[in-house]
mmCIF file of C-alpha atoms and ligand atoms in Angstrom:
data_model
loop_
_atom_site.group_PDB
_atom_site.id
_atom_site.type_symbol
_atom_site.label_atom_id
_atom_site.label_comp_id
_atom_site.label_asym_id
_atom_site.label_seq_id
_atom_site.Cartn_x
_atom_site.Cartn_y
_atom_site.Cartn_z
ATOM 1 C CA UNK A 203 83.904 122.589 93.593
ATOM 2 C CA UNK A 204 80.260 121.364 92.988
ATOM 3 C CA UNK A 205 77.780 123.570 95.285
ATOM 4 C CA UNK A 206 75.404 121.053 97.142
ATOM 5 C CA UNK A 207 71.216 121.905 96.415
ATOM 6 C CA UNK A 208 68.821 121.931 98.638
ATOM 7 C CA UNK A 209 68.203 118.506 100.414
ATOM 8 C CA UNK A 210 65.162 117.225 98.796
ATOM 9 C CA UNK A 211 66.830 117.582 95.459
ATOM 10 C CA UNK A 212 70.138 116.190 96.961
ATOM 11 C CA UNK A 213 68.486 113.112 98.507
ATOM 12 C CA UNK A 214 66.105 112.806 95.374
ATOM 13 C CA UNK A 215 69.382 113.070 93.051
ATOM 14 C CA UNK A 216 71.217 110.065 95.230
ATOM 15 C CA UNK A 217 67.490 108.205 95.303
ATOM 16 C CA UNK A 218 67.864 107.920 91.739
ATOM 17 C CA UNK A 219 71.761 106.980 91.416
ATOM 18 C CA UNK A 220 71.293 104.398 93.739
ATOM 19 C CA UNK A 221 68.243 103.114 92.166
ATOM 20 C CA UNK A 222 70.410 102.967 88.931
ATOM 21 C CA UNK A 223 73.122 101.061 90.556
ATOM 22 C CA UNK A 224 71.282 98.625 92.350
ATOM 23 C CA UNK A 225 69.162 98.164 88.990
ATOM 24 C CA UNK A 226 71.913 97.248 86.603
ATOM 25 C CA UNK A 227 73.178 94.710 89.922
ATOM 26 C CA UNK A 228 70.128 92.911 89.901
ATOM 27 C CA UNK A 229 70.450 93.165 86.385
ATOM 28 C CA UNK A 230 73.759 91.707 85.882
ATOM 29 C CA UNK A 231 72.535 88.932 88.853
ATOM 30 C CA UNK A 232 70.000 87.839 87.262
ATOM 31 C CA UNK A 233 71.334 87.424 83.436
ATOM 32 C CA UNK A 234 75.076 85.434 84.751
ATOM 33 C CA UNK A 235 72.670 83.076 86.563
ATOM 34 C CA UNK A 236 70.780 82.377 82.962
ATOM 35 C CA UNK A 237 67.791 83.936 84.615
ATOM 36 C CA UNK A 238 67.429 87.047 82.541
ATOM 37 C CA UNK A 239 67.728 86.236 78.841
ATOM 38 C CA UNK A 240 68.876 88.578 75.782
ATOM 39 C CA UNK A 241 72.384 90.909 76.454
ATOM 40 C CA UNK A 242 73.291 93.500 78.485
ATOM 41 C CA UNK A 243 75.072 96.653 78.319
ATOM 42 C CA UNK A 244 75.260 98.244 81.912
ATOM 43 C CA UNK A 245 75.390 101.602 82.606
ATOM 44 C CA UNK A 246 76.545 101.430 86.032
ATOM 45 C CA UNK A 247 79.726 103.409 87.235
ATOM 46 C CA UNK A 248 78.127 106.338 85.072
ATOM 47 C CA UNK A 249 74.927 107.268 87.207
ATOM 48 C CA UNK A 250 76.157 110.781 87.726
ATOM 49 C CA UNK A 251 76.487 111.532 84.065
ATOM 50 C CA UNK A 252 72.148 110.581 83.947
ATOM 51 C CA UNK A 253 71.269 111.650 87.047
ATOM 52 C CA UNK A 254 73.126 115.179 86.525
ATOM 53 C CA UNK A 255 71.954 115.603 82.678
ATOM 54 C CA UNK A 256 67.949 113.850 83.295
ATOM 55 C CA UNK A 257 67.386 114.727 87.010
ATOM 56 C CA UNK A 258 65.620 118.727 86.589
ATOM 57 C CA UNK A 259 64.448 117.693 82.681
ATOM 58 C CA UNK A 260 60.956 118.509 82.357
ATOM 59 C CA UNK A 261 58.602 115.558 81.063
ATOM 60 C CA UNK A 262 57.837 117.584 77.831
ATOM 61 C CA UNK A 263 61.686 117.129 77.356
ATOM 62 C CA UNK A 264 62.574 114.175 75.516
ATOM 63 C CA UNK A 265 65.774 111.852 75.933
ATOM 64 C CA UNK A 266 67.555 109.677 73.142
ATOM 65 C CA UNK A 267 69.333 107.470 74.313
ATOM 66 C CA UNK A 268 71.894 105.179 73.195
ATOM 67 C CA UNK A 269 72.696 101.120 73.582
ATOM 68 C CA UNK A 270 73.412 101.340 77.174
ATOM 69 C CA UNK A 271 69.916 103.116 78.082
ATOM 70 C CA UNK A 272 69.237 101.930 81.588
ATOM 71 C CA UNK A 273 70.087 104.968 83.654
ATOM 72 C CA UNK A 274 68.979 107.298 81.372
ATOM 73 C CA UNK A 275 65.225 105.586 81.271
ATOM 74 C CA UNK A 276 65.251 105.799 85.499
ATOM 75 C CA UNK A 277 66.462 109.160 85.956
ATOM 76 C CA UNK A 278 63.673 110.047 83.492
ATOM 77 C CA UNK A 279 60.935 108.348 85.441
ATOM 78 C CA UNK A 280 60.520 104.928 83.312
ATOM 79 C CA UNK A 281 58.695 101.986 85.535
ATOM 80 C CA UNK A 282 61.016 99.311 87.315
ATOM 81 C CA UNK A 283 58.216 97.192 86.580
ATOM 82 C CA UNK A 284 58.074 97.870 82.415
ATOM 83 C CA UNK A 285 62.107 97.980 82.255
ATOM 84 C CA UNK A 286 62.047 94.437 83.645
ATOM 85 C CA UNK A 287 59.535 92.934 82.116
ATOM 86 C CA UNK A 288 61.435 94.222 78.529
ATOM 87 C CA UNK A 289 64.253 92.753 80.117
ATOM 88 C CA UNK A 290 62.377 89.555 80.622
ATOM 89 C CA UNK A 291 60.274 89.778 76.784
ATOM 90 C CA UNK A 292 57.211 90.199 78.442
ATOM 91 C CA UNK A 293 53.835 91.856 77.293
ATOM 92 C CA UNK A 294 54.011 94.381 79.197
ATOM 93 C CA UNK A 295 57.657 95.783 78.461
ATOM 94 C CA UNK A 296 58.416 99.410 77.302
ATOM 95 C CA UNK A 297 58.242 97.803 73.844
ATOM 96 C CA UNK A 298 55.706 94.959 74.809
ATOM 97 C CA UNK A 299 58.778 92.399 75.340
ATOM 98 C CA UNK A 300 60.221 92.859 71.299
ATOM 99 C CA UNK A 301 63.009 95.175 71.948
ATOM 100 C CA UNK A 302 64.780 93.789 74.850
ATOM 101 C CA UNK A 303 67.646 95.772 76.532
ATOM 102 C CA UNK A 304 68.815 98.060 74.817
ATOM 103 C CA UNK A 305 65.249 99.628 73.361
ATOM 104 C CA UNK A 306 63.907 100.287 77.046
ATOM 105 C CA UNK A 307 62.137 104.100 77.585
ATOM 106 C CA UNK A 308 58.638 105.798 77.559
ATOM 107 C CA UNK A 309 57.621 107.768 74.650
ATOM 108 C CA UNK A 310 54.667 109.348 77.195
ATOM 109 C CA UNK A 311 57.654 110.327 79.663
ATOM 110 C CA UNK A 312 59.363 111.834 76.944
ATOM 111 C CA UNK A 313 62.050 109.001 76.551
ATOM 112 C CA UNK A 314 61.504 107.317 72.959
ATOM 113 C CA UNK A 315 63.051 103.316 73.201
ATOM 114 C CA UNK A 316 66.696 104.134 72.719
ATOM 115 C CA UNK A 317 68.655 103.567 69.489
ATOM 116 C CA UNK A 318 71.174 100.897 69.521
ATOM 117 C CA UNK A 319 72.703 102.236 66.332
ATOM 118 C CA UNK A 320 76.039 104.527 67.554
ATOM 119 C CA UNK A 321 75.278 107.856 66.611
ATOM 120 C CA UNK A 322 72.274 107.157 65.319
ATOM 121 C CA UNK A 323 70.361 109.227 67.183
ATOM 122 C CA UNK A 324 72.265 112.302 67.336
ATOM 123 C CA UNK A 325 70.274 113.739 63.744
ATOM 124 C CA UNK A 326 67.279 112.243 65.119
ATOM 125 C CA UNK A 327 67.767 114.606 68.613
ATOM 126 C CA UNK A 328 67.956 117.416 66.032
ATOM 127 C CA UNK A 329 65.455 116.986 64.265
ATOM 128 C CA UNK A 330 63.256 116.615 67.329
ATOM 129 C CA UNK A 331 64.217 120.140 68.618
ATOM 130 C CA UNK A 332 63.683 121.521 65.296
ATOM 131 C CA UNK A 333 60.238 120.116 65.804
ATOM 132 C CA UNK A 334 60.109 122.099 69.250
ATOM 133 C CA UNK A 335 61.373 125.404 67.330
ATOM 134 C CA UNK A 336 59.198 125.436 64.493
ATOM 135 C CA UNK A 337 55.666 124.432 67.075
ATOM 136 C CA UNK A 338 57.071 127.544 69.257
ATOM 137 C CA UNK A 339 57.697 125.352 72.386
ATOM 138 C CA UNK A 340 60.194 125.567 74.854
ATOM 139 C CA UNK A 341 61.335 121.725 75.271
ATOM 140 C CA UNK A 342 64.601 120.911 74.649
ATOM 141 C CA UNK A 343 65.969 117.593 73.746
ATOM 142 C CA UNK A 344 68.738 115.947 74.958
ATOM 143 C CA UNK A 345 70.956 113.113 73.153
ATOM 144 C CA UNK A 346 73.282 110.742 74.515
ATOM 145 C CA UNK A 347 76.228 109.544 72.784
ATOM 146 C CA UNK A 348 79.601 107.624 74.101
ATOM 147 C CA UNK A 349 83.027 108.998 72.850
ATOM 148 C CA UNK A 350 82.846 106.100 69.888
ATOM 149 C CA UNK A 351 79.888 107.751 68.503
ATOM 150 C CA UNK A 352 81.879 111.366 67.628
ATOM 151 C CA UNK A 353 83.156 109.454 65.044
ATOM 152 C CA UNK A 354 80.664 108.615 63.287
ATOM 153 C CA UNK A 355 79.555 110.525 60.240
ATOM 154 C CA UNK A 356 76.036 110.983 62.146
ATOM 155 C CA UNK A 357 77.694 113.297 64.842
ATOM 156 C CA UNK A 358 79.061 115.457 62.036
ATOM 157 C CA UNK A 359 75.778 115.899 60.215
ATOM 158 C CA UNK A 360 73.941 116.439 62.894
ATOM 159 C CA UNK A 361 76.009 118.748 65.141
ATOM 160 C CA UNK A 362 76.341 121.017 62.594
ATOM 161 C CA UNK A 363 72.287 121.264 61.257
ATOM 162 C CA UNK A 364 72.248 122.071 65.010
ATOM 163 C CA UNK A 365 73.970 124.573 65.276
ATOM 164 C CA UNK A 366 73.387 125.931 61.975
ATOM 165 C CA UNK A 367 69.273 126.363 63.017
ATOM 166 C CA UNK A 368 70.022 126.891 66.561
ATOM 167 C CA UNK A 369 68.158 123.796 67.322
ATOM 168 C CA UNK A 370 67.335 123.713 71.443
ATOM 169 C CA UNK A 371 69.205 120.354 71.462
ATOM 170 C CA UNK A 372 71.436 119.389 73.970
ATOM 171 C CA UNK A 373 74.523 116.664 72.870
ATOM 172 C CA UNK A 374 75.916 114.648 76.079
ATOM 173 C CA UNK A 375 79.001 112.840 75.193
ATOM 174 C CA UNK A 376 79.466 110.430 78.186
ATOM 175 C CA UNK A 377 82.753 109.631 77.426
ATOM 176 C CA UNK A 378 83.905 106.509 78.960
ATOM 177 C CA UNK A 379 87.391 105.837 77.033
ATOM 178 C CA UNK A 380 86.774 103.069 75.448
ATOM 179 C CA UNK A 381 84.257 101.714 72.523
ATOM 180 C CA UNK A 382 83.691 98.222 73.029
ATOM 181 C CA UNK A 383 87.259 96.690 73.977
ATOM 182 C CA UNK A 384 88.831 99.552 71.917
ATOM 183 C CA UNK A 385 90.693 102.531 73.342
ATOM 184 C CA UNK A 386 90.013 106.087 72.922
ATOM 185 C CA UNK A 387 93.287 106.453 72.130
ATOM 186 C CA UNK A 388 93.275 104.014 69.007
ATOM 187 C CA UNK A 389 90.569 105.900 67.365
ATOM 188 C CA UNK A 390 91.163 109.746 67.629
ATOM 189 C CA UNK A 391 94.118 111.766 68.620
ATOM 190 C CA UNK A 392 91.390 114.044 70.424
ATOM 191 C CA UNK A 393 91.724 114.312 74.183
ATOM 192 C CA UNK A 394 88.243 116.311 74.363
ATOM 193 C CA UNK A 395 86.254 115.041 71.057
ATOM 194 C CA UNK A 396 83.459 115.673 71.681
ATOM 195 C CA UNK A 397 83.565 119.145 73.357
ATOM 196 C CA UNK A 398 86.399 120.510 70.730
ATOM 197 C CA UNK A 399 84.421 118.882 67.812
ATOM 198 C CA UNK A 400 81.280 120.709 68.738
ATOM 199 C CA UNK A 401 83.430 123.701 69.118
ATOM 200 C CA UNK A 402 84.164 123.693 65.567
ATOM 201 C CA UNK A 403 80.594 123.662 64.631
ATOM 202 C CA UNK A 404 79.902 126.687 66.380
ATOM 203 C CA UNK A 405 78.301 125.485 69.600
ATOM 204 C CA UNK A 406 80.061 125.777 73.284
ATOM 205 C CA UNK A 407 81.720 122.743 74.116
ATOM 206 C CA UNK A 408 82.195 121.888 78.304
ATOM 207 C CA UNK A 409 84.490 118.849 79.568
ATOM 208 C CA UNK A 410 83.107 118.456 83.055
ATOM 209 C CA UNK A 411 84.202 115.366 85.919
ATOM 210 C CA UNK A 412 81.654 113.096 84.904
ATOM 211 C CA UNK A 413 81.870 111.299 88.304
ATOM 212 C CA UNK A 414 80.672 114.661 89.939
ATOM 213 C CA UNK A 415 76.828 114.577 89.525
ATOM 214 C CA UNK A 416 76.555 118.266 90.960
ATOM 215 C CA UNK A 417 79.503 119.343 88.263
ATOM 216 C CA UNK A 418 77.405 117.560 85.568
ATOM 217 C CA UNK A 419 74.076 119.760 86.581
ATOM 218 C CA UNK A 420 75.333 122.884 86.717
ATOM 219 C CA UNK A 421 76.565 122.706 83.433
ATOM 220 C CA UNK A 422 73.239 120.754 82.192
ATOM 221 C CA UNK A 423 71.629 124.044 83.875
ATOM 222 C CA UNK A 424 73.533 126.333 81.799
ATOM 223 C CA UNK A 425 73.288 124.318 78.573
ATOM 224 C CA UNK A 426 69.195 123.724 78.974
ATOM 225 C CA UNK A 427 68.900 127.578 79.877
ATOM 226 C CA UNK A 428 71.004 128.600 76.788
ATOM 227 C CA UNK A 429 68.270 126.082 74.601
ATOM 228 C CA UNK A 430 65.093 127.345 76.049
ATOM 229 C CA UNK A 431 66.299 130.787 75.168
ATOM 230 C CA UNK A 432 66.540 129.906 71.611
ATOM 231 C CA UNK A 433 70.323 130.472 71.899
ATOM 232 C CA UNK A 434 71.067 126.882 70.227
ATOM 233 C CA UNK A 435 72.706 124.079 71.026
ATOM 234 C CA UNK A 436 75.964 122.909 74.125
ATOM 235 C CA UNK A 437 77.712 119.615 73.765
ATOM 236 C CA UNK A 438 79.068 118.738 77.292
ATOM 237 C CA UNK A 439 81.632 115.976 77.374
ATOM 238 C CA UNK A 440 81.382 114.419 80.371
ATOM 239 C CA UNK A 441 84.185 112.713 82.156
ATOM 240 C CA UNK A 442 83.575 109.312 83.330
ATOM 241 C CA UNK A 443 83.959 105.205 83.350
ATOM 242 C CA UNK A 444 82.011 101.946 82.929
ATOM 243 C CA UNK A 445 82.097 99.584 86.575
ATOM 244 C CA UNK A 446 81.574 96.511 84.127
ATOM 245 C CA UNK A 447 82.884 95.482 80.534
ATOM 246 C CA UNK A 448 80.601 96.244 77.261
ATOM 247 C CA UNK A 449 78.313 93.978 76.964
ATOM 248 C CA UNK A 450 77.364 90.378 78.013
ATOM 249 C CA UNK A 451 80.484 88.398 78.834
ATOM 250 C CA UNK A 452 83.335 90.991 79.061
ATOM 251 C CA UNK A 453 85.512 90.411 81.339
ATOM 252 C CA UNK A 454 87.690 93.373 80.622
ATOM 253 C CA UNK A 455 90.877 92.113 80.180
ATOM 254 C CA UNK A 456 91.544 95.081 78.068
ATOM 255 C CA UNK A 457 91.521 98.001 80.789
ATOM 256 C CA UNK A 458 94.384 98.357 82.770
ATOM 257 C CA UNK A 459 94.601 97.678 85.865
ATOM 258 C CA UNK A 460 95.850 100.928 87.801
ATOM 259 C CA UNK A 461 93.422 102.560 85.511
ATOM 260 C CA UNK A 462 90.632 100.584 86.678
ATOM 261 C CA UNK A 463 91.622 101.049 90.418
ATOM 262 C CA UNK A 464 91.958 104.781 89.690
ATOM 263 C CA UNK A 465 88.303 105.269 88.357
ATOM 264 C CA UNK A 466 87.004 103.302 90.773
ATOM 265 C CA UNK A 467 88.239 105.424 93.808
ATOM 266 C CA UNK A 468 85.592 108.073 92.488
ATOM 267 C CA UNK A 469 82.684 106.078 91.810
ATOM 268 C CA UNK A 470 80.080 108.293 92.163
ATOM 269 C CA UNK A 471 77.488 106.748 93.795
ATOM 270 C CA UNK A 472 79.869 105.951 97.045
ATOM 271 C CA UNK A 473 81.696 109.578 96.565
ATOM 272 C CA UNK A 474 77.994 111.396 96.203
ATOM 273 C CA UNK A 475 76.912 109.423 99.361
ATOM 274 C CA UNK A 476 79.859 110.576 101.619
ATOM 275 C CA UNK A 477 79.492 114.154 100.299
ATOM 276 C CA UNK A 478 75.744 113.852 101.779
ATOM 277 C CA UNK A 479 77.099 112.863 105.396
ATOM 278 C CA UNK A 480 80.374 114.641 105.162
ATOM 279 C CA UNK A 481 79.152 117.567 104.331
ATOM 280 C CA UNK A 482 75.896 117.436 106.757
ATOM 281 C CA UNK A 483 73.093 116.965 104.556
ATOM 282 C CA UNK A 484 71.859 113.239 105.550
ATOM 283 C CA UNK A 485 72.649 110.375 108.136
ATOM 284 C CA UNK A 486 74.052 107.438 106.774
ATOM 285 C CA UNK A 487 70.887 106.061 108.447
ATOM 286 C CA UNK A 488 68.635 108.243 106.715
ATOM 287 C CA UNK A 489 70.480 107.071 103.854
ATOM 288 C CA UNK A 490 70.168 103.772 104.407
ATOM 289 C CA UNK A 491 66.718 103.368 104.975
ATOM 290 C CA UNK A 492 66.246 105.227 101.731
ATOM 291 C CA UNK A 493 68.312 102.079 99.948
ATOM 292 C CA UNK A 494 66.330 99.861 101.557
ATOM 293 C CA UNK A 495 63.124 100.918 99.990
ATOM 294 C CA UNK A 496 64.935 100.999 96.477
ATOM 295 C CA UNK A 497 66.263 97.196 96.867
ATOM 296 C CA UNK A 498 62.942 96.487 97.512
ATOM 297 C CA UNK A 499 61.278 98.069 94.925
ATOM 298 C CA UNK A 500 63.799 96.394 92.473
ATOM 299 C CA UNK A 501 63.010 93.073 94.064
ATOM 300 C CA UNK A 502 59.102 93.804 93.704
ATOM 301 C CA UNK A 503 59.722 94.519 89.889
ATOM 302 C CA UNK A 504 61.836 91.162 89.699
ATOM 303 C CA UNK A 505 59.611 89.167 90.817
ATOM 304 C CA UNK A 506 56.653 91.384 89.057
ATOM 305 C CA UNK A 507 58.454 90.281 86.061
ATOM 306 C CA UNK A 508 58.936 86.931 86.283
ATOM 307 C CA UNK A 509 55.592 86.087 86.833
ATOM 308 C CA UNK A 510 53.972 88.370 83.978
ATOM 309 C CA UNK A 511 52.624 86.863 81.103
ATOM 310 C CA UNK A 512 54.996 86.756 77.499
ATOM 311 C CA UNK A 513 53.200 88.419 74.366
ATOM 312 C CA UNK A 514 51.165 86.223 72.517
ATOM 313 C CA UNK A 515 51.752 84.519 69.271
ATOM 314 C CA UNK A 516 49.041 86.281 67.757
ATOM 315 C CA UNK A 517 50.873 89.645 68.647
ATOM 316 C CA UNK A 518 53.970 89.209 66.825
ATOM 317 C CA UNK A 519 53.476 91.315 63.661
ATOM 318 C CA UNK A 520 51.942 93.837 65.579
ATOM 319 C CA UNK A 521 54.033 97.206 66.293
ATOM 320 C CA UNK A 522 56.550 96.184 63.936
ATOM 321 C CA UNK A 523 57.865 98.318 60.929
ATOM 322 C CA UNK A 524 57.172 95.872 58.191
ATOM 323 C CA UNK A 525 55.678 92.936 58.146
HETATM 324 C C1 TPP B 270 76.728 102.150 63.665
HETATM 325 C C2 TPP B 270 77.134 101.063 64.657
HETATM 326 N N1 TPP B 270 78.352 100.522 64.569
HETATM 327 C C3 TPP B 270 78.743 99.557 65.445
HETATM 328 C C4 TPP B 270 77.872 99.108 66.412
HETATM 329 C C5 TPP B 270 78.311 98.048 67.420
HETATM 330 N N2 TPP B 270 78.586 98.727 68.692
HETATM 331 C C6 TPP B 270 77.657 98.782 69.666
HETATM 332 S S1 TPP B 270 78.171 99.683 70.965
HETATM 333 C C7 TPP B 270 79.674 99.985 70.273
HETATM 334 C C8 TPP B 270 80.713 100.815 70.979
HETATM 335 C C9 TPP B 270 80.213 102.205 71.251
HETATM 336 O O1 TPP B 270 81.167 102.925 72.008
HETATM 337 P P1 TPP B 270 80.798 104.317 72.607
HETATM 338 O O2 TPP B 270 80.100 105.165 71.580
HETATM 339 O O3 TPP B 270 82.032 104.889 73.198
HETATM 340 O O4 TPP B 270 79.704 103.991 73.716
HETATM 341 P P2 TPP B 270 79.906 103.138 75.066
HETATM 342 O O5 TPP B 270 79.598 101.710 74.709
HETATM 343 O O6 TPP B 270 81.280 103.325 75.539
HETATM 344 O O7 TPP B 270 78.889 103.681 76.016
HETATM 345 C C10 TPP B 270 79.750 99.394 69.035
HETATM 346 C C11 TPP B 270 80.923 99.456 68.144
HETATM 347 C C12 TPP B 270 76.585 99.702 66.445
HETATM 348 N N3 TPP B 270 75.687 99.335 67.364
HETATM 349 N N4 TPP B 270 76.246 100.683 65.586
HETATM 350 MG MG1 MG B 271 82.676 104.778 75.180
#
């Protein structure tokens, strides 16, 4: 069992779950209505696996994360405000309204816009810490992958050039069980992929209950400890489950239904918040009030959105690779 922190960090770890949930609600709101354009992939139902691996990060640390970025950019500290206005292609998005949701992040909070292409950033996370090794700092950086991207010929590569050079990179495999509408079990005969792969690199490989965001800590703790050291790099595979389909219009129909109903039962923003009362920590009305505050700070950004201005024609070329 998960030992409960202090209560500022346990309140400030919840803060940021909820804010996550309630963000990819408004989210989902907001583009079934046709108010939100673009596509969404929604990251809620895994707020423990961002909250546990981003929440005690330092800001010199930097994230990559993948095509389902939203938690990861809040637990690192990126603006409601500049996630929705990418959301709504406005100037004054984390990639001035061109990238659109799944390229959301900070680069000065040490969260580069994520990479949409599976695996893709898993070399890139490597080569980042090998950056951090060879200017003598003690960052570590921290990639995120789903289980669909440990097969990709990316994870290989750059698992082992991590291990190889020790790189102080850590490799989160939120594994979810399904890539797109396709089952883990159709694409590897692997219960653990991720963690036994990275085994057989040479690096220690954790399965943890990804629904558990005080499971998912202590092992972060371990792993970024074990980096700063200059030990080399963890893979932790963390156990866990999407509340909503893939992307845009997915309905699901794939994902059984016991299954569903299962996961569900241990959705870890409901099971975190009854640990908090159960266990003594907070009121539900100190909790509450606490929600509150978040709903309306998501509203504020909504609306902060709406009404901010698009980039201008002028602008198009600019910030883009080629032209
Ligand atoms: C190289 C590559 N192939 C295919 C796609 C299309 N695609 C986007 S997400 C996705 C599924 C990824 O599954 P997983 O890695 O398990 O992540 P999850 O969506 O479950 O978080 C696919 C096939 C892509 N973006 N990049
Ligand atoms: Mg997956």
């Amino acid at each position: 069992m998960s030992v409960m922190p202090a209560k500022e960090k346990a309140v400030g770890m919840y803060s940021k779950m909820y804010e996550i949930r309630e963000y990819e609600e408004t989210v989902k709101y907001l583009f079934f209505e046709g108010i939100m354009p673009g596509t969404i992939h929604q990251s809620a139902g895994e707020e423990a696996t961002a909250v546990g691996t981003i929440y005690d990060l330092r800001r010199d640390d930097v994230i990559f994360s993948t095509h389902r970025p939203a938690g990861h950019d809040i637990a690192k500290g990126v603006s409601l405000r500049a996630m929705m206005c990418e959301m709504f292609g406005k100037a004054e998005g984390c990639c001035a309204g061109k990238g659109g949701a799944m390229h959301t992040g900070d680069f000065s909070l040490g969260a580069p816009p994520a990479n949409a292409i599976v695996g893709g950033n898993i070399p890139i996370a490597a080569g980042a810490a090998l950056a951090f090794k060879m200017q003598h700092k003690d960052s570590v950086a921290v990639s995120f992958m789903g289980d669909g991207a440990t097969n990709e010929g990316s994870f290989h590569e750059g698992l082992n050039f991590a291990a190889t050079w020790k790189l102080p990179v850590i490799y989160i495999c939120e594994n979810n069980l399904y890539s797109a509408n396709t089952s883990i079990h159709l694409t590897t005969l692997l219960e653990n992929p991720a963690a036994d792969r990275g085994s057989a690199y040479g690096m220690p490989g954790y399965v943890v209950d990804g629904q558990d965001v005080l499971a998912v800590n202590e092992a972060m703790e371990k792993a970024v400890v074990r980096a700063r050291a200059g030990e080399g790099p963890t893979i932790l595979e963390l156990k866990t489950y999407r509340k909503y389909g893939h992307s845009r219009n997915d309905a699901c129909g794939y994902r059984p239904k016991d299954e569903e109903a299962a996961w569900f039962a241990r959705d870890p923003v409901k099971c975190f918040r009854e640990r908090l009362i159960n266990e003594g920590v907070c009121t539900d009305g100190e909790l509450s009030a606490i929600e509150e505050k978040i709903t309306a700070a998501i509203e504020e950004a909504v609306e902060y959105a709406k009404n901010a201005p698009f980039p201008t024609l002028e602008s198009a070329l600019d910030d883009v690779y080629a032209d």
